[in-house]
mmCIF file of C-alpha atoms in Angstrom:
data_model
loop_
_atom_site.group_PDB
_atom_site.id
_atom_site.type_symbol
_atom_site.label_atom_id
_atom_site.label_comp_id
_atom_site.label_asym_id
_atom_site.label_seq_id
_atom_site.Cartn_x
_atom_site.Cartn_y
_atom_site.Cartn_z
ATOM 1 C CA UNK A 613 -6.583 -57.226 6.762
ATOM 2 C CA UNK A 614 -3.169 -58.924 6.417
ATOM 3 C CA UNK A 615 -1.319 -59.334 9.693
ATOM 4 C CA UNK A 616 1.732 -57.566 8.275
ATOM 5 C CA UNK A 617 -0.286 -54.370 7.997
ATOM 6 C CA UNK A 618 -1.491 -54.484 11.574
ATOM 7 C CA UNK A 619 1.821 -55.430 13.195
ATOM 8 C CA UNK A 620 3.109 -52.882 15.780
ATOM 9 C CA UNK A 621 6.216 -52.118 13.715
ATOM 10 C CA UNK A 622 4.176 -51.448 10.596
ATOM 11 C CA UNK A 623 1.779 -49.209 12.506
ATOM 12 C CA UNK A 624 4.744 -47.286 13.978
ATOM 13 C CA UNK A 625 6.253 -46.736 10.559
ATOM 14 C CA UNK A 626 2.883 -45.598 9.247
ATOM 15 C CA UNK A 627 2.521 -43.077 12.030
ATOM 16 C CA UNK A 628 6.063 -41.766 11.385
ATOM 17 C CA UNK A 629 5.239 -41.383 7.719
ATOM 18 C CA UNK A 630 2.083 -39.440 8.491
ATOM 19 C CA UNK A 631 4.054 -37.225 10.886
ATOM 20 C CA UNK A 632 6.748 -36.476 8.291
ATOM 21 C CA UNK A 633 4.125 -35.647 5.693
ATOM 22 C CA UNK A 634 2.397 -33.357 8.174
ATOM 23 C CA UNK A 635 5.667 -31.619 9.016
ATOM 24 C CA UNK A 636 6.392 -31.017 5.320
ATOM 25 C CA UNK A 637 2.876 -29.681 4.834
ATOM 26 C CA UNK A 638 3.310 -27.263 7.736
ATOM 27 C CA UNK A 639 6.776 -26.232 6.486
ATOM 28 C CA UNK A 640 5.385 -25.515 3.055
ATOM 29 C CA UNK A 641 3.070 -22.866 4.463
ATOM 30 C CA UNK A 642 5.007 -21.679 7.546
ATOM 31 C CA UNK A 643 6.616 -18.248 7.232
ATOM 32 C CA UNK A 644 10.400 -18.298 6.805
ATOM 33 C CA UNK A 645 12.950 -15.571 7.661
ATOM 34 C CA UNK A 646 13.713 -14.924 4.020
ATOM 35 C CA UNK A 647 12.902 -12.112 1.616
ATOM 36 C CA UNK A 648 12.019 -12.531 -2.043
ATOM 37 C CA UNK A 649 13.852 -10.057 -4.254
ATOM 38 C CA UNK A 650 13.774 -9.099 -7.956
ATOM 39 C CA UNK A 651 15.220 -6.406 -10.251
ATOM 40 C CA UNK A 652 14.015 -3.008 -9.054
ATOM 41 C CA UNK A 653 13.727 0.446 -10.539
ATOM 42 C CA UNK A 654 16.662 2.468 -11.838
ATOM 43 C CA UNK A 655 17.054 6.235 -11.504
ATOM 44 C CA UNK A 656 19.108 8.509 -13.752
ATOM 45 C CA UNK A 657 21.113 10.745 -11.404
ATOM 46 C CA UNK A 658 21.538 13.202 -14.295
ATOM 47 C CA UNK A 659 17.797 13.463 -14.795
ATOM 48 C CA UNK A 660 14.551 13.148 -12.880
ATOM 49 C CA UNK A 661 12.955 10.465 -10.749
ATOM 50 C CA UNK A 662 9.223 10.395 -9.947
ATOM 51 C CA UNK A 663 8.865 13.757 -11.652
ATOM 52 C CA UNK A 664 11.569 15.615 -9.637
ATOM 53 C CA UNK A 665 15.245 16.357 -10.458
ATOM 54 C CA UNK A 666 17.524 13.895 -8.685
ATOM 55 C CA UNK A 667 20.316 16.450 -8.278
ATOM 56 C CA UNK A 668 19.859 20.170 -7.656
ATOM 57 C CA UNK A 669 23.178 22.026 -7.515
ATOM 58 C CA UNK A 670 23.726 25.640 -6.500
ATOM 59 C CA UNK A 671 26.882 27.692 -5.984
ATOM 60 C CA UNK A 672 28.587 26.691 -9.233
ATOM 61 C CA UNK A 673 27.742 26.556 -12.959
ATOM 62 C CA UNK A 674 25.913 23.390 -13.953
ATOM 63 C CA UNK A 675 26.476 21.686 -17.320
ATOM 64 C CA UNK A 676 23.857 20.399 -19.707
ATOM 65 C CA UNK A 677 24.643 16.682 -19.966
ATOM 66 C CA UNK A 678 23.917 13.837 -22.368
ATOM 67 C CA UNK A 679 23.772 10.167 -21.584
ATOM 68 C CA UNK A 680 22.584 8.702 -18.299
ATOM 69 C CA UNK A 681 24.072 7.596 -14.987
ATOM 70 C CA UNK A 682 21.561 5.159 -13.551
ATOM 71 C CA UNK A 683 21.511 4.074 -9.908
ATOM 72 C CA UNK A 684 20.100 0.558 -9.657
ATOM 73 C CA UNK A 685 17.941 -1.065 -7.007
ATOM 74 C CA UNK A 686 16.345 -4.354 -6.079
ATOM 75 C CA UNK A 687 12.689 -4.831 -5.309
ATOM 76 C CA UNK A 688 11.878 -6.854 -2.167
ATOM 77 C CA UNK A 689 8.935 -8.132 -0.188
ATOM 78 C CA UNK A 690 8.150 -5.875 2.780
ATOM 79 C CA UNK A 691 10.337 -5.967 5.858
ATOM 80 C CA UNK A 692 7.579 -7.466 8.026
ATOM 81 C CA UNK A 693 6.616 -10.149 5.496
ATOM 82 C CA UNK A 694 7.794 -13.745 5.589
ATOM 83 C CA UNK A 695 7.679 -16.022 2.606
ATOM 84 C CA UNK A 696 6.653 -19.703 2.668
ATOM 85 C CA UNK A 697 8.801 -22.667 1.700
ATOM 86 C CA UNK A 698 6.845 -22.936 -1.566
ATOM 87 C CA UNK A 699 7.550 -19.298 -2.392
ATOM 88 C CA UNK A 700 11.220 -19.729 -1.481
ATOM 89 C CA UNK A 701 11.563 -22.774 -3.743
ATOM 90 C CA UNK A 702 9.832 -20.922 -6.590
ATOM 91 C CA UNK A 703 12.215 -18.004 -6.063
ATOM 92 C CA UNK A 704 15.318 -20.202 -6.060
ATOM 93 C CA UNK A 705 14.223 -21.759 -9.351
ATOM 94 C CA UNK A 706 13.502 -18.402 -11.023
ATOM 95 C CA UNK A 707 16.553 -16.707 -12.592
ATOM 96 C CA UNK A 708 14.795 -13.340 -12.372
ATOM 97 C CA UNK A 709 14.423 -13.493 -8.578
ATOM 98 C CA UNK A 710 16.574 -14.253 -5.540
ATOM 99 C CA UNK A 711 15.828 -15.456 -2.029
ATOM 100 C CA UNK A 712 17.913 -13.735 0.619
ATOM 101 C CA UNK A 713 17.982 -13.827 4.439
ATOM 102 C CA UNK A 714 15.782 -10.969 5.581
ATOM 103 C CA UNK A 715 18.493 -9.561 7.848
ATOM 104 C CA UNK A 716 20.713 -9.053 4.770
ATOM 105 C CA UNK A 717 18.035 -7.015 2.989
ATOM 106 C CA UNK A 718 16.627 -5.063 5.935
ATOM 107 C CA UNK A 719 18.949 -3.689 8.646
ATOM 108 C CA UNK A 720 16.202 -3.792 11.292
ATOM 109 C CA UNK A 721 13.625 -6.565 11.969
ATOM 110 C CA UNK A 722 10.795 -4.170 12.753
ATOM 111 C CA UNK A 723 9.218 -2.790 9.526
ATOM 112 C CA UNK A 724 9.023 0.810 10.825
ATOM 113 C CA UNK A 725 12.585 0.672 12.110
ATOM 114 C CA UNK A 726 13.764 -0.812 8.758
ATOM 115 C CA UNK A 727 12.241 2.101 6.793
ATOM 116 C CA UNK A 728 13.800 4.570 9.226
ATOM 117 C CA UNK A 729 17.210 2.933 8.928
ATOM 118 C CA UNK A 730 17.216 2.762 5.120
ATOM 119 C CA UNK A 731 16.197 6.432 5.060
ATOM 120 C CA UNK A 732 19.078 7.301 7.372
ATOM 121 C CA UNK A 733 21.498 5.305 5.210
ATOM 122 C CA UNK A 734 20.325 7.167 2.090
ATOM 123 C CA UNK A 735 20.815 10.537 3.809
ATOM 124 C CA UNK A 736 24.341 9.603 4.875
ATOM 125 C CA UNK A 737 25.038 8.298 1.325
ATOM 126 C CA UNK A 738 23.890 11.609 -0.185
ATOM 127 C CA UNK A 739 26.176 13.602 2.108
ATOM 128 C CA UNK A 740 29.143 11.308 1.410
ATOM 129 C CA UNK A 741 28.483 11.474 -2.362
ATOM 130 C CA UNK A 742 28.570 15.283 -2.265
ATOM 131 C CA UNK A 743 31.794 15.345 -0.249
ATOM 132 C CA UNK A 744 33.444 12.735 -2.448
ATOM 133 C CA UNK A 745 32.498 14.582 -5.629
ATOM 134 C CA UNK A 746 33.727 17.942 -4.380
ATOM 135 C CA UNK A 747 36.938 16.374 -3.119
ATOM 136 C CA UNK A 748 37.500 14.796 -6.535
ATOM 137 C CA UNK A 749 37.008 18.179 -8.201
ATOM 138 C CA UNK A 750 39.082 20.005 -5.558
ATOM 139 C CA UNK A 751 36.169 22.312 -4.731
ATOM 140 C CA UNK A 752 35.658 23.625 -1.179
ATOM 141 C CA UNK A 753 32.610 22.021 0.487
ATOM 142 C CA UNK A 754 31.046 25.309 1.490
ATOM 143 C CA UNK A 755 31.050 26.664 -2.026
ATOM 144 C CA UNK A 756 28.650 24.214 -3.652
ATOM 145 C CA UNK A 757 25.350 22.958 -2.268
ATOM 146 C CA UNK A 758 23.854 19.716 -3.567
ATOM 147 C CA UNK A 759 20.298 18.545 -2.877
ATOM 148 C CA UNK A 760 19.403 14.957 -3.700
ATOM 149 C CA UNK A 761 15.892 13.642 -4.287
ATOM 150 C CA UNK A 762 15.517 9.948 -4.976
ATOM 151 C CA UNK A 763 11.959 9.691 -3.761
ATOM 152 C CA UNK A 764 11.229 6.400 -2.072
ATOM 153 C CA UNK A 765 14.627 4.818 -2.796
ATOM 154 C CA UNK A 766 16.464 4.060 0.442
ATOM 155 C CA UNK A 767 19.751 2.552 1.530
ATOM 156 C CA UNK A 768 23.344 3.448 0.708
ATOM 157 C CA UNK A 769 23.882 1.688 -2.632
ATOM 158 C CA UNK A 770 23.263 4.717 -4.915
ATOM 159 C CA UNK A 771 26.354 6.441 -3.530
ATOM 160 C CA UNK A 772 28.695 5.834 -6.457
ATOM 161 C CA UNK A 773 26.203 6.904 -9.106
ATOM 162 C CA UNK A 774 25.181 10.013 -7.174
ATOM 163 C CA UNK A 775 28.859 11.016 -6.897
ATOM 164 C CA UNK A 776 29.420 10.547 -10.608
ATOM 165 C CA UNK A 777 26.250 12.483 -11.373
ATOM 166 C CA UNK A 778 27.501 15.481 -9.357
ATOM 167 C CA UNK A 779 30.920 15.291 -11.055
ATOM 168 C CA UNK A 780 29.364 15.122 -14.534
ATOM 169 C CA UNK A 781 27.026 18.057 -13.889
ATOM 170 C CA UNK A 782 29.869 20.223 -12.563
ATOM 171 C CA UNK A 783 32.847 19.219 -14.711
ATOM 172 C CA UNK A 784 31.980 16.461 -17.195
ATOM 173 C CA UNK A 785 35.029 14.495 -18.270
ATOM 174 C CA UNK A 786 37.289 17.481 -17.581
ATOM 175 C CA UNK A 787 37.865 18.091 -21.292
ATOM 176 C CA UNK A 788 34.561 19.643 -22.333
ATOM 177 C CA UNK A 789 32.701 16.374 -22.851
ATOM 178 C CA UNK A 790 30.315 14.211 -20.875
ATOM 179 C CA UNK A 791 31.502 11.676 -18.362
ATOM 180 C CA UNK A 792 29.077 9.179 -19.879
ATOM 181 C CA UNK A 793 30.306 9.693 -23.452
ATOM 182 C CA UNK A 794 26.598 9.797 -24.318
ATOM 183 C CA UNK A 795 26.062 6.247 -23.105
ATOM 184 C CA UNK A 796 23.544 4.834 -20.672
ATOM 185 C CA UNK A 797 25.812 3.856 -17.774
ATOM 186 C CA UNK A 798 24.405 2.119 -14.718
ATOM 187 C CA UNK A 799 26.000 0.968 -11.516
ATOM 188 C CA UNK A 800 25.913 0.409 -7.783
ATOM 189 C CA UNK A 801 28.145 0.775 -4.789
ATOM 190 C CA UNK A 802 28.368 2.701 -1.553
ATOM 191 C CA UNK A 803 30.726 5.656 -1.309
ATOM 192 C CA UNK A 804 32.428 7.297 1.663
ATOM 193 C CA UNK A 805 33.816 10.809 2.126
ATOM 194 C CA UNK A 806 37.182 9.646 0.743
ATOM 195 C CA UNK A 807 35.594 8.385 -2.477
ATOM 196 C CA UNK A 808 36.039 4.697 -1.697
ATOM 197 C CA UNK A 809 33.453 2.461 -3.365
ATOM 198 C CA UNK A 810 32.043 -0.360 -1.219
ATOM 199 C CA UNK A 811 30.083 -3.574 -1.779
ATOM 200 C CA UNK A 812 26.292 -3.600 -1.580
ATOM 201 C CA UNK A 813 24.839 -7.016 -2.525
ATOM 202 C CA UNK A 814 22.075 -7.937 -4.976
ATOM 203 C CA UNK A 815 24.325 -7.198 -7.973
ATOM 204 C CA UNK A 816 22.952 -9.970 -10.283
ATOM 205 C CA UNK A 817 19.462 -8.472 -9.962
ATOM 206 C CA UNK A 818 20.782 -4.942 -10.455
ATOM 207 C CA UNK A 819 22.541 -5.879 -13.736
ATOM 208 C CA UNK A 820 19.208 -7.196 -15.002
ATOM 209 C CA UNK A 821 17.515 -3.939 -14.054
ATOM 210 C CA UNK A 822 20.284 -1.957 -15.760
ATOM 211 C CA UNK A 823 20.057 -3.921 -19.018
ATOM 212 C CA UNK A 824 16.245 -3.704 -18.959
ATOM 213 C CA UNK A 825 16.520 0.108 -18.819
ATOM 214 C CA UNK A 826 19.000 0.434 -21.659
ATOM 215 C CA UNK A 827 22.405 0.394 -19.971
ATOM 216 C CA UNK A 828 25.411 -0.983 -21.830
ATOM 217 C CA UNK A 829 27.976 -0.315 -19.084
ATOM 218 C CA UNK A 830 27.767 -1.287 -15.421
ATOM 219 C CA UNK A 831 30.088 0.101 -12.729
ATOM 220 C CA UNK A 832 30.365 -2.040 -9.616
ATOM 221 C CA UNK A 833 32.546 -2.594 -6.552
ATOM 222 C CA UNK A 834 35.519 -4.765 -7.555
ATOM 223 C CA UNK A 835 34.817 -7.152 -4.694
ATOM 224 C CA UNK A 836 31.498 -8.179 -6.336
ATOM 225 C CA UNK A 837 32.839 -9.208 -9.765
ATOM 226 C CA UNK A 838 32.102 -12.906 -9.288
ATOM 227 C CA UNK A 839 28.564 -12.220 -8.181
ATOM 228 C CA UNK A 840 27.962 -9.893 -11.110
ATOM 229 C CA UNK A 841 28.728 -12.662 -13.591
ATOM 230 C CA UNK A 842 25.733 -14.667 -12.440
ATOM 231 C CA UNK A 843 23.011 -14.409 -15.109
ATOM 232 C CA UNK A 844 24.811 -11.451 -16.634
ATOM 233 C CA UNK A 845 22.653 -9.938 -19.441
ATOM 234 C CA UNK A 846 24.167 -10.023 -22.921
ATOM 235 C CA UNK A 847 25.711 -6.777 -24.043
ATOM 236 C CA UNK A 848 26.312 -5.361 -20.550
ATOM 237 C CA UNK A 849 29.991 -4.490 -19.905
ATOM 238 C CA UNK A 850 31.127 -4.817 -16.313
ATOM 239 C CA UNK A 851 33.669 -2.308 -15.007
ATOM 240 C CA UNK A 852 34.963 -3.037 -11.465
ATOM 241 C CA UNK A 853 36.272 -0.127 -9.378
ATOM 242 C CA UNK A 854 37.384 0.576 -5.818
ATOM 243 C CA UNK A 855 37.330 4.392 -5.840
ATOM 244 C CA UNK A 856 35.532 7.253 -7.561
ATOM 245 C CA UNK A 857 38.835 8.304 -9.167
ATOM 246 C CA UNK A 858 38.957 4.842 -10.779
ATOM 247 C CA UNK A 859 35.352 5.183 -11.948
ATOM 248 C CA UNK A 860 36.060 8.516 -13.639
ATOM 249 C CA UNK A 861 39.266 7.209 -15.184
ATOM 250 C CA UNK A 862 37.502 4.115 -16.506
ATOM 251 C CA UNK A 863 34.698 6.145 -18.134
ATOM 252 C CA UNK A 864 37.206 8.468 -19.739
ATOM 253 C CA UNK A 865 39.212 5.487 -21.017
ATOM 254 C CA UNK A 866 36.059 3.893 -22.374
ATOM 255 C CA UNK A 867 35.192 7.061 -24.267
ATOM 256 C CA UNK A 868 38.729 7.210 -25.681
ATOM 257 C CA UNK A 869 38.670 3.598 -26.779
ATOM 258 C CA UNK A 870 41.405 2.664 -24.318
ATOM 259 C CA UNK A 871 41.470 -0.497 -22.196
ATOM 260 C CA UNK A 872 39.261 -0.471 -19.080
ATOM 261 C CA UNK A 873 39.144 -2.794 -16.064
ATOM 262 C CA UNK A 874 36.971 -5.889 -16.443
ATOM 263 C CA UNK A 875 35.696 -8.718 -14.310
#
């Protein structure tokens, strides 16, 4: 064997190389604190989800509506799962998926706590959506009761679309027509009691889910316009808003052929 290959320096470099390769091999299979996400289901707040009406309203006349108002979601690996470096790299290279820090997707590290927290957020979102809708319509809260059933969908991001669904079922566009104008409208965004629309994250995946399920219009928090342009599906019109009043005004303007906000 040549002396150069047996010299101490050469042996040291060889050992370092083996160590680096071993570290990369371990890293490739070691679990990482990231979650793999993809476009999720959408639910028409004017219709049914998993065989049950999304909105049940009592205490006031309810309209027969046309069109759809679809809340959008992302699909994610389970809260307790960790993906490997190989899976993360595959996700980063795939335009139909995204790799996000787990703590941005799940509010609690423990899987059971995460489910409980997303359920709590959905309950609060439903209550806020009802209050925001009734405030927009100037109806007293005690007069109308709204029950929301979105099955296994959790989190607060359906707030805007639930609010618009309640408004459309109770009042439409305010002029005898549908708030949707007969379109398939999708969107995302939290909502509070005052009707303010807040950011949610995962918008590029939600626009893909919306387009997949037939939407041509997508309502989103104005703060997330730049994110929404990433891999935006052809034919999907983005309408940024900051309040429910703006959302209603934009849909009415769209139906009238008037200018609407854009990203």
